CSV table of C-alpha atoms in Angstrom, one decimal:
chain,number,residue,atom,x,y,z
A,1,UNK,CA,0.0,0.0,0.0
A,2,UNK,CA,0.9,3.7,-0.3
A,3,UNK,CA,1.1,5.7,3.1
A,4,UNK,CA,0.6,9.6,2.7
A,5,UNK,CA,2.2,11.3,5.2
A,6,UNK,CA,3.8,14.5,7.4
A,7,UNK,CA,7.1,13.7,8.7
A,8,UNK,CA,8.6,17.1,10.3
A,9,UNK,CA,6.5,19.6,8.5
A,10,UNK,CA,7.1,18.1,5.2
A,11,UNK,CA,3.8,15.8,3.0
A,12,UNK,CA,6.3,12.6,2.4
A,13,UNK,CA,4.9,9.2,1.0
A,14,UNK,CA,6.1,5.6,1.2
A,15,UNK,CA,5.2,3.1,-1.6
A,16,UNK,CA,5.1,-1.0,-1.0
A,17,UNK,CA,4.6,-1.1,2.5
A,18,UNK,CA,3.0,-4.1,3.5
A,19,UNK,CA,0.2,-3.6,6.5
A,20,UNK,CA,2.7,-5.2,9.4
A,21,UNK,CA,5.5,-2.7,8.6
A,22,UNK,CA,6.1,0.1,11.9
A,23,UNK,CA,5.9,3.3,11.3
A,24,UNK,CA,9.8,3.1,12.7
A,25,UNK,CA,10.8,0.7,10.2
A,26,UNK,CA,9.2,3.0,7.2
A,27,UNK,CA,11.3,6.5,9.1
A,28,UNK,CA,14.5,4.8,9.3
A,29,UNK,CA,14.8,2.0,6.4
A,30,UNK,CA,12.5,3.7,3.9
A,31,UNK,CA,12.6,7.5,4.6
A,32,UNK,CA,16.6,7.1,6.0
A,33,UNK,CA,15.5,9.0,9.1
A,34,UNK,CA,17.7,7.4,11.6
A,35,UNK,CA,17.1,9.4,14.5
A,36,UNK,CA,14.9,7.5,16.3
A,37,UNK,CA,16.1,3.8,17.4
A,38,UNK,CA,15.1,0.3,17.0
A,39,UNK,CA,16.2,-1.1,20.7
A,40,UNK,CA,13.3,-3.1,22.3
A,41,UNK,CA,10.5,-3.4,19.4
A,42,UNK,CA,8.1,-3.9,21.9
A,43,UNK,CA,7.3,0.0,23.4
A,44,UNK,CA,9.1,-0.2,26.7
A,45,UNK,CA,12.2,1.6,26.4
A,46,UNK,CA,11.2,4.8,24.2
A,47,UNK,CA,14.5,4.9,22.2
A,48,UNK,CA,11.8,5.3,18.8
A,49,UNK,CA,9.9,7.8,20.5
A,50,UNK,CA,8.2,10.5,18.1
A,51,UNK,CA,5.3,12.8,17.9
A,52,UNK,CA,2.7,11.4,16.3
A,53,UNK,CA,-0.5,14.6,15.4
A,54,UNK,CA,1.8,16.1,18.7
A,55,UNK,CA,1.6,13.1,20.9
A,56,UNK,CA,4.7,11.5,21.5
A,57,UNK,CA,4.8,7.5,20.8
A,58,UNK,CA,6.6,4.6,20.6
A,59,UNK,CA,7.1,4.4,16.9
A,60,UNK,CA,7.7,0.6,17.1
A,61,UNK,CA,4.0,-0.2,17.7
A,62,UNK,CA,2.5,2.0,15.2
A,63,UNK,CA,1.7,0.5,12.1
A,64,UNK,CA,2.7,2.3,9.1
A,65,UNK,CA,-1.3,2.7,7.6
A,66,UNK,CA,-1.9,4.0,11.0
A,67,UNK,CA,-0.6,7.3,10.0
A,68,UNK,CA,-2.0,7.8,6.7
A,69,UNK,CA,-2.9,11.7,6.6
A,70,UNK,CA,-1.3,12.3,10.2
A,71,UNK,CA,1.8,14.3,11.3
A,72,UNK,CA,5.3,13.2,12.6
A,73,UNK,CA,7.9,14.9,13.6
A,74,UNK,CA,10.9,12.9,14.5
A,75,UNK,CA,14.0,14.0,16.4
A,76,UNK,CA,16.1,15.4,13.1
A,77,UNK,CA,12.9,17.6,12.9
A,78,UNK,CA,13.3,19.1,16.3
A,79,UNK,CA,15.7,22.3,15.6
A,80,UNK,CA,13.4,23.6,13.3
A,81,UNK,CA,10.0,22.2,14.8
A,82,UNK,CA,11.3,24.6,17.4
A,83,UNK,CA,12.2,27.1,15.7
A,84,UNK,CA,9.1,27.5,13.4
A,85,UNK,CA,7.1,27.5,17.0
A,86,UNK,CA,8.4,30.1,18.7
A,87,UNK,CA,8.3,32.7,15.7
A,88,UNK,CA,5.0,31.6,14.0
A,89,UNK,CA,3.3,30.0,16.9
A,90,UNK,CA,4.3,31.2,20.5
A,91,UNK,CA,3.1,28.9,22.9
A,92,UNK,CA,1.5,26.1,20.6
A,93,UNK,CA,2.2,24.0,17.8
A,94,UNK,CA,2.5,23.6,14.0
A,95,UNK,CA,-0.6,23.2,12.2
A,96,UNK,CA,-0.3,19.4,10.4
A,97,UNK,CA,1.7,19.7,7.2
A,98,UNK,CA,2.3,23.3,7.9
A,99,UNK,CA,6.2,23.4,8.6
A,100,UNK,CA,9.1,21.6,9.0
A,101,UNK,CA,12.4,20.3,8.1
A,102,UNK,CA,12.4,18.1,4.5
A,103,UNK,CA,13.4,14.9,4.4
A,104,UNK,CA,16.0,15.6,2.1
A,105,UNK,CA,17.1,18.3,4.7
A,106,UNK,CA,16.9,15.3,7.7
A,107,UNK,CA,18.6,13.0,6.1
A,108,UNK,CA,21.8,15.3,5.4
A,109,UNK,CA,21.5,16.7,9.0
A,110,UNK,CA,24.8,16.3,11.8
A,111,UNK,CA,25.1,17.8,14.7
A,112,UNK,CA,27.7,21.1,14.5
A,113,UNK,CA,28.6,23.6,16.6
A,114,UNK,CA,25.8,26.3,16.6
A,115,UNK,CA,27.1,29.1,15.1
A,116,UNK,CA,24.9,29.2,11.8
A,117,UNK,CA,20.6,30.5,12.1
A,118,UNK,CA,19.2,27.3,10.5
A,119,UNK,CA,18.8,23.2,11.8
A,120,UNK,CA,20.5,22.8,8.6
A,121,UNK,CA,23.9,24.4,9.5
A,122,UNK,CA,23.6,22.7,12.8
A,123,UNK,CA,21.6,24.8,14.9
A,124,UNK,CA,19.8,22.9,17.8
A,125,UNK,CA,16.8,23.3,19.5
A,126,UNK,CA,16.9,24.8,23.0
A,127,UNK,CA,15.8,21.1,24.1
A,128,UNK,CA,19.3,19.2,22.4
A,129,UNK,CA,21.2,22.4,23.7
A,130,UNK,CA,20.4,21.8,27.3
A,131,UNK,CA,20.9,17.9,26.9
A,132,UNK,CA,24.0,18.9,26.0
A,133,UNK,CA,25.0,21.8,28.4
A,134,UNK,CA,23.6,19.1,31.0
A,135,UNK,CA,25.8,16.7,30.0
A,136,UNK,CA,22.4,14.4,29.8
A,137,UNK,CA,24.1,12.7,26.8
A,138,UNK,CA,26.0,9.7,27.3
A,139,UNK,CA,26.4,6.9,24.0
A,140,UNK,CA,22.9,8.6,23.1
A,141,UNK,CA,21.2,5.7,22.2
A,142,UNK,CA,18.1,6.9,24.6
A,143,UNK,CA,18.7,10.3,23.7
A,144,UNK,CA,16.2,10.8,20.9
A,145,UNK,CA,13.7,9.8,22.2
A,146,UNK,CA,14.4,11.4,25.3
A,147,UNK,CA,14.7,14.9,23.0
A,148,UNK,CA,11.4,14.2,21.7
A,149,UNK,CA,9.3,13.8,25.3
A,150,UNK,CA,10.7,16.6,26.8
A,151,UNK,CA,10.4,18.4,23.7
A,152,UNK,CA,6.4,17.9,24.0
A,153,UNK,CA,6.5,18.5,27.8
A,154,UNK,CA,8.1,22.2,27.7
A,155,UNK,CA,5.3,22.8,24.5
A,156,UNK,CA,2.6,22.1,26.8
A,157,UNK,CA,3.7,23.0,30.4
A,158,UNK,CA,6.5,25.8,30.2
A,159,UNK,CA,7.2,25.1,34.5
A,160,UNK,CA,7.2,21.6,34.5
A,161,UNK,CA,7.7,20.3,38.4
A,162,UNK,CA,9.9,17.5,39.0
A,163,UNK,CA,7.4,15.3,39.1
A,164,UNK,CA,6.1,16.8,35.8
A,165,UNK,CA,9.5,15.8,33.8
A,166,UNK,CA,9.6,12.0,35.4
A,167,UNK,CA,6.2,11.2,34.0
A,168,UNK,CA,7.1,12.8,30.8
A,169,UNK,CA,9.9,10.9,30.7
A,170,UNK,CA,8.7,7.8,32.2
A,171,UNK,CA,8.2,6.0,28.7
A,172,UNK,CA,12.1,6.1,28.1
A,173,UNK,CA,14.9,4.2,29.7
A,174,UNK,CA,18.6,4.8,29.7
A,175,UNK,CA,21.0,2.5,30.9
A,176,UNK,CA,23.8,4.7,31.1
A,177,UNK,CA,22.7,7.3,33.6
A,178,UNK,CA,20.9,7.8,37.3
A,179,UNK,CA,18.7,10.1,35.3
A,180,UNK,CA,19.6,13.3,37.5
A,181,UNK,CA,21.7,15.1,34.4
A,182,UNK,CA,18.6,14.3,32.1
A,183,UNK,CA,16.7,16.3,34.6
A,184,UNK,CA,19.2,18.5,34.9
A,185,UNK,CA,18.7,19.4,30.7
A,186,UNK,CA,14.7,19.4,31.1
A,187,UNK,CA,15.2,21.9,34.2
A,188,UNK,CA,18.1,23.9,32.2
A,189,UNK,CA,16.1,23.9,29.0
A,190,UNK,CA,12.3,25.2,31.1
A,191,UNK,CA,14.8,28.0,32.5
A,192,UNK,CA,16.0,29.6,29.4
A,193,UNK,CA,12.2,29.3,27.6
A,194,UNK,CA,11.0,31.2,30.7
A,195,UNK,CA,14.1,33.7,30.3
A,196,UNK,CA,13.3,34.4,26.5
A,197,UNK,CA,9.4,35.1,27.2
């Protein structure tokens, strides 16, 4: 079958996809979106996590017809998800299909020092920048979807409380950590947003 598509902003399709095929499989294998990882297959660990009409899910368990007509944004998205959000749309979200980064623009993303004004010269979102600053990245396997649940948190509740983050993040493991410098970035990242409003 045909799937029609939003994936960061962007109307994408993906031809021959069988009904069984996960959404994660069709971002990373057919769209070359690697971003978001294939760990457990099963939707315990959160490592595929993306946002899904603005909800974030485990891409794993979402069928690939499921999304026919829906929006995703995925973590190489973020940067200018962000971006397009606070100048067009302060304190909400992209309208579905509205914005975004290509797929074409995704796929040739790294991560660079940011020194340039656009995701595609490497600029992050204030969410990756605080992971960063944190030091909440470790071998970053977790990390994207991680990026992605906070990323949804601070869109809906600018103050999260502690307890806010940990349920936001309770979907996503990381073996490497204690967790405290991934609430460290969450805090960090709350604390600038309130500083630029």
């Amino acid at each position: 079958m045909r799937v029609n598509f939003t994936v960061n902003g962007r109307k994408q399709e993906a031809d021959d996809v069988w009904e069984g095929e996960s959404l994660l499989y069709v971002l990373r294998e057919r769209m070359g979106l690697p971003g978001s990882k294939n760990a457990c297959e099963q939707g315990e660990c959160g490592s595929c996590t993306v946002r899904l009409d603005g909800v974030p899910v485990c891409s794993c368990l979402v069928a690939a017809g499921q999304v026919e007509g829906r929006e995703v944004v995925t973590v190489e998205g973020l940067a200018d998800y962000a971006k397009h959000r606070e100048e067009a749309h302060p304190g909400g979200a992209c309208a579905s299909g509205a914005c975004g980064t290509s797929i074409d623009a995704a796929q040739r993303w790294q991560a660079k020092p940011a020194d340039g004004r656009s995701a595609e010269s490497g600029e992050l979102s204030p969410v990756q920048q605080a992971f960063i600053d944190a030091g909440a990245v470790q071998c970053g396997f977790c990390t994207p979807g991680l990026l992605v649940a906070a990323d949804e948190l601070l869109e809906r509740n600018a103050s999260p409380s502690d307890q806010d983050i940990r349920e936001a993040l309770s979907g996503n493991l990381c073996r490497c950590t204690g967790y405290e410098k991934i609430l460290d970035a969450v805090r960090l990242a709350a604390a600038r947003q309130e500083e630029a409003v």
